[in-house]
mmCIF file with all atom_site columns, C-alpha atoms in Angstrom:
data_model
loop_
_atom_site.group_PDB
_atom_site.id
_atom_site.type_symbol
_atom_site.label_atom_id
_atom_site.label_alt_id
_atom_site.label_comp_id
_atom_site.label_asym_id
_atom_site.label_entity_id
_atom_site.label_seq_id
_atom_site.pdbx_PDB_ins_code
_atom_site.Cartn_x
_atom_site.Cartn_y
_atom_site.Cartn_z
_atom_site.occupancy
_atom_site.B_iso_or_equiv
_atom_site.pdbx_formal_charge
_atom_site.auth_seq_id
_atom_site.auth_comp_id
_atom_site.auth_asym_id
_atom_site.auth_atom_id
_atom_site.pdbx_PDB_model_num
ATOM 1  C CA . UNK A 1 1  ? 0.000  0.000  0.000  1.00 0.00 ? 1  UNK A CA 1
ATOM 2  C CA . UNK A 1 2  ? 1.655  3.365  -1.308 1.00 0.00 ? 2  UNK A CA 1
ATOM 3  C CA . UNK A 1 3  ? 1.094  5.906  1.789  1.00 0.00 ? 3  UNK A CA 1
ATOM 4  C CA . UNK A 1 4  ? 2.846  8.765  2.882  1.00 0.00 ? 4  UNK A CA 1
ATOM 5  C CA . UNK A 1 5  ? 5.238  7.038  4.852  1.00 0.00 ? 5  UNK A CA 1
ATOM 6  C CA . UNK A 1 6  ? 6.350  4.827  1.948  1.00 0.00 ? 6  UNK A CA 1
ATOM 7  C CA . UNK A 1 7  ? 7.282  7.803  0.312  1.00 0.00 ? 7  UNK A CA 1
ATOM 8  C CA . UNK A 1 8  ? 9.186  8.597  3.242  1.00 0.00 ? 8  UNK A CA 1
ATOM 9  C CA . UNK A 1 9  ? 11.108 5.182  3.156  1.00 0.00 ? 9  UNK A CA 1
ATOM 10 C CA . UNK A 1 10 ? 11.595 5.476  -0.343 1.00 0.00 ? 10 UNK A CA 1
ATOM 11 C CA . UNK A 1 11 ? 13.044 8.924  0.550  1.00 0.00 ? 11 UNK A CA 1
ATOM 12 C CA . UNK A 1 12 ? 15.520 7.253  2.997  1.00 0.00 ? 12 UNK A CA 1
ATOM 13 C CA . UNK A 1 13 ? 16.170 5.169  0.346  1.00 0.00 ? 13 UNK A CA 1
ATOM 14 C CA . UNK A 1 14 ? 17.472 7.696  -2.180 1.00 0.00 ? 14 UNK A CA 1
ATOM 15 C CA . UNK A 1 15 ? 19.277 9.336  0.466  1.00 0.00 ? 15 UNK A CA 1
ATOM 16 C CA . UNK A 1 16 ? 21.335 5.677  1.490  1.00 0.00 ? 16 UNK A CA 1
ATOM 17 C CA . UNK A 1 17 ? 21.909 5.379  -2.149 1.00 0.00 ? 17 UNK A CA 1
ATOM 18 C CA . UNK A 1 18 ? 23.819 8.826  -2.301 1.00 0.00 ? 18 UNK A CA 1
ATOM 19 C CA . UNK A 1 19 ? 25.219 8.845  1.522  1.00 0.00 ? 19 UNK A CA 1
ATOM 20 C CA . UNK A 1 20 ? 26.366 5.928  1.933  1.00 0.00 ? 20 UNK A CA 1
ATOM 21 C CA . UNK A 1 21 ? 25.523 3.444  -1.197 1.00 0.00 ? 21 UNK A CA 1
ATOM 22 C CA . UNK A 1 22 ? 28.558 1.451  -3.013 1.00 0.00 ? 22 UNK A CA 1
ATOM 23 C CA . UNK A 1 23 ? 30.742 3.951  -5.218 1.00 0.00 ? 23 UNK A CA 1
ATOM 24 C CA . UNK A 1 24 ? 30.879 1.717  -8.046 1.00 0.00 ? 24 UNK A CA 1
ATOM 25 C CA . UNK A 1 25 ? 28.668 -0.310 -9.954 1.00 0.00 ? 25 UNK A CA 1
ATOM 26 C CA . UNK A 1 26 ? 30.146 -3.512 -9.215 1.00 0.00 ? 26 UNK A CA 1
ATOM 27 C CA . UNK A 1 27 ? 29.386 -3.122 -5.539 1.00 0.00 ? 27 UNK A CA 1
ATOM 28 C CA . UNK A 1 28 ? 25.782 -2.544 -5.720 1.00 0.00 ? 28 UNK A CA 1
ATOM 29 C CA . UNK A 1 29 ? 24.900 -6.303 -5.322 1.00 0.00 ? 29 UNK A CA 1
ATOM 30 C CA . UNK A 1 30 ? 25.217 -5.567 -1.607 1.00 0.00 ? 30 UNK A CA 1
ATOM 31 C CA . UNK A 1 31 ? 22.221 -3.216 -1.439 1.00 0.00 ? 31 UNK A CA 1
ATOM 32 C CA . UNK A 1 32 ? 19.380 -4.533 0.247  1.00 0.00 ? 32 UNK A CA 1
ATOM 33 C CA . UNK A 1 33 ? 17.035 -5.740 -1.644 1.00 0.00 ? 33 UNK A CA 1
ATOM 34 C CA . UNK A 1 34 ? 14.107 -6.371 0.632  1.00 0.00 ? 34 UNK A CA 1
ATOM 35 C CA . UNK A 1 35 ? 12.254 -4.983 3.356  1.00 0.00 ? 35 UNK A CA 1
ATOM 36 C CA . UNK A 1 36 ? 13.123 -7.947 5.334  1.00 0.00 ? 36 UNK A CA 1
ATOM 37 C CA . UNK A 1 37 ? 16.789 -6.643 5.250  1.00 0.00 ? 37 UNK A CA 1
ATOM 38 C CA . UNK A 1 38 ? 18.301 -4.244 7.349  1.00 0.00 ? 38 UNK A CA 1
ATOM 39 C CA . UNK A 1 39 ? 20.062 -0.866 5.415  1.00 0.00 ? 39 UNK A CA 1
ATOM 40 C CA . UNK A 1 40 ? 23.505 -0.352 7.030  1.00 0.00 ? 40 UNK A CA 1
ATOM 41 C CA . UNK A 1 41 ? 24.217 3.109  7.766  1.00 0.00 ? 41 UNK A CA 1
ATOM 42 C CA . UNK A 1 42 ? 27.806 3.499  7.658  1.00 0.00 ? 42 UNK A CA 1
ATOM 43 C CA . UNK A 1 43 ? 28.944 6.630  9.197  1.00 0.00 ? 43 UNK A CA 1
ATOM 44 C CA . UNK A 1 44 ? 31.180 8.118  6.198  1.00 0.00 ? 44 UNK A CA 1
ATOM 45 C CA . UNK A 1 45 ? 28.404 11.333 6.419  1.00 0.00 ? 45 UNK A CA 1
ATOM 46 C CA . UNK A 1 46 ? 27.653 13.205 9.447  1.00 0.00 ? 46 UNK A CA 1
ATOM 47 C CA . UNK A 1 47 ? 25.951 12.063 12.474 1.00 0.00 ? 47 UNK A CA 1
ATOM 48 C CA . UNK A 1 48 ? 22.931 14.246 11.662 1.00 0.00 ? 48 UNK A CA 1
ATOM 49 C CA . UNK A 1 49 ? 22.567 12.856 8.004  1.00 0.00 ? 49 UNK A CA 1
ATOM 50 C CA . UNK A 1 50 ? 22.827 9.286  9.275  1.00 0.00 ? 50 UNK A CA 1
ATOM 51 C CA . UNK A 1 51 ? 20.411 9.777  11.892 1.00 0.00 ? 51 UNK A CA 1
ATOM 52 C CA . UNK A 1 52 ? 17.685 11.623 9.030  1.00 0.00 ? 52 UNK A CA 1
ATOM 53 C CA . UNK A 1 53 ? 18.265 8.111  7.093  1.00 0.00 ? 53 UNK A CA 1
ATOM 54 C CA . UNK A 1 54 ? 18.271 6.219  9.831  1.00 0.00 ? 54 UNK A CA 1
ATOM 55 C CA . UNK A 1 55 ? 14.774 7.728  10.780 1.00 0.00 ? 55 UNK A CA 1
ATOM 56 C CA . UNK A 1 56 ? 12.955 7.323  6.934  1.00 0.00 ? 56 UNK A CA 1
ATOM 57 C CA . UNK A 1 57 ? 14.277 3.675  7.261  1.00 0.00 ? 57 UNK A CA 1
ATOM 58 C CA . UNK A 1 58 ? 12.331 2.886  10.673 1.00 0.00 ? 58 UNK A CA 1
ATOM 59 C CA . UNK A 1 59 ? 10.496 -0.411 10.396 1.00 0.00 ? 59 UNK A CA 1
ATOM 60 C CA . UNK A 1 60 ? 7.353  1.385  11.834 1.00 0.00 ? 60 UNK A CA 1
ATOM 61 C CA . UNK A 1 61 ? 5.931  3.278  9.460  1.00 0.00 ? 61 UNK A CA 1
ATOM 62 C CA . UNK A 1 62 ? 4.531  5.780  12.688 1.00 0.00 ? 62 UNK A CA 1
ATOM 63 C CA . UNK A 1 63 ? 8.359  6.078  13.652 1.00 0.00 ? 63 UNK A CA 1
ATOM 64 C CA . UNK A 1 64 ? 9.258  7.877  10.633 1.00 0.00 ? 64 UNK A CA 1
ATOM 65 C CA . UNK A 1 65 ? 9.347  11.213 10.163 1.00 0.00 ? 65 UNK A CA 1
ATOM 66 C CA . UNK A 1 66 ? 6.741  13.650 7.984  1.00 0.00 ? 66 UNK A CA 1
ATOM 67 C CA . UNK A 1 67 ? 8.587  14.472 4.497  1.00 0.00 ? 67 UNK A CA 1
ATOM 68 C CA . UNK A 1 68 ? 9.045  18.187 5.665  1.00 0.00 ? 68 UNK A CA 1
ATOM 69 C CA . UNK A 1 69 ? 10.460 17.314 8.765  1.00 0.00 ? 69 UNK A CA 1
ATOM 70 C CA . UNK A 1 70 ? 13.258 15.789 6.209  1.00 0.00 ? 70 UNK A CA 1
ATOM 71 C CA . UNK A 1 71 ? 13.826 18.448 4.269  1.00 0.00 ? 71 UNK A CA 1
ATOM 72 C CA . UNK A 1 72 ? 13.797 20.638 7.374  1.00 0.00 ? 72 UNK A CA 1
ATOM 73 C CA . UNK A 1 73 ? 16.952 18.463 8.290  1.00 0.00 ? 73 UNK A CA 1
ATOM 74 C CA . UNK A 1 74 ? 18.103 18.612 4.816  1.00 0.00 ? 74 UNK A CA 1
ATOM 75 C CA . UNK A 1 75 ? 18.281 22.067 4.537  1.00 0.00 ? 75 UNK A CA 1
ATOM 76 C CA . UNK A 1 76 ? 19.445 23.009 7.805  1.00 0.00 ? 76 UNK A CA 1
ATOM 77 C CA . UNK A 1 77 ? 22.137 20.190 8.948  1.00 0.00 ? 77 UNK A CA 1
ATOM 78 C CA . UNK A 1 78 ? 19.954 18.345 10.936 1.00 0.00 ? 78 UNK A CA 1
ATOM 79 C CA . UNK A 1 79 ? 18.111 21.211 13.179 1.00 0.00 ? 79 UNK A CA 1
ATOM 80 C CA . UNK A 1 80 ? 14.475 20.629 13.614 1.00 0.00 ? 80 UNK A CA 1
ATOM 81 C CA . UNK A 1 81 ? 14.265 16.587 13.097 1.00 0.00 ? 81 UNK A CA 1
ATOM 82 C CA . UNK A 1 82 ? 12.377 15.618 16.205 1.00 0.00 ? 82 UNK A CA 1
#
């Protein structure tokens, strides 16, 4: 079912891919590729952008946060993520 915190996952998603997804092509067969796995949030980024993926990814859809609340984050380093 397609709700608004999908999208937010999805978000979280994107945002592994360009934080902390493999750097070459060859390496993508490590991303996961269902919901049953768990993304790895590698800390190459800041603290505050690994905990905004960190939160998108929550297994409880209720956990994660709205979609402005991310690009609250986004846009100001973290500040204002609840």
């Amino acid at each position: 079912k397609v709700t608004r915190a999908s999208d937010v996952y999805s978000l979280g998603a994107l945002l592994w891919a360009i934080g902390f997804g493999p750097k070459s092509a060859a390496s993508w067969s490590a991303v996961p590729r269902s919901f049953q796995e768990r993304w790895v949030v590698e800390c190459s980024a800041p603290e505050w952008f690994r905990q905004v993926v960190e939160r998108c990814l929550a297994d409880d859809p209720a956990s994660r946060p709205k979609a402005a609340e991310v690009l609250q984050a986004l846009l100001h380093d973290g500040n204002g993520l609840v």
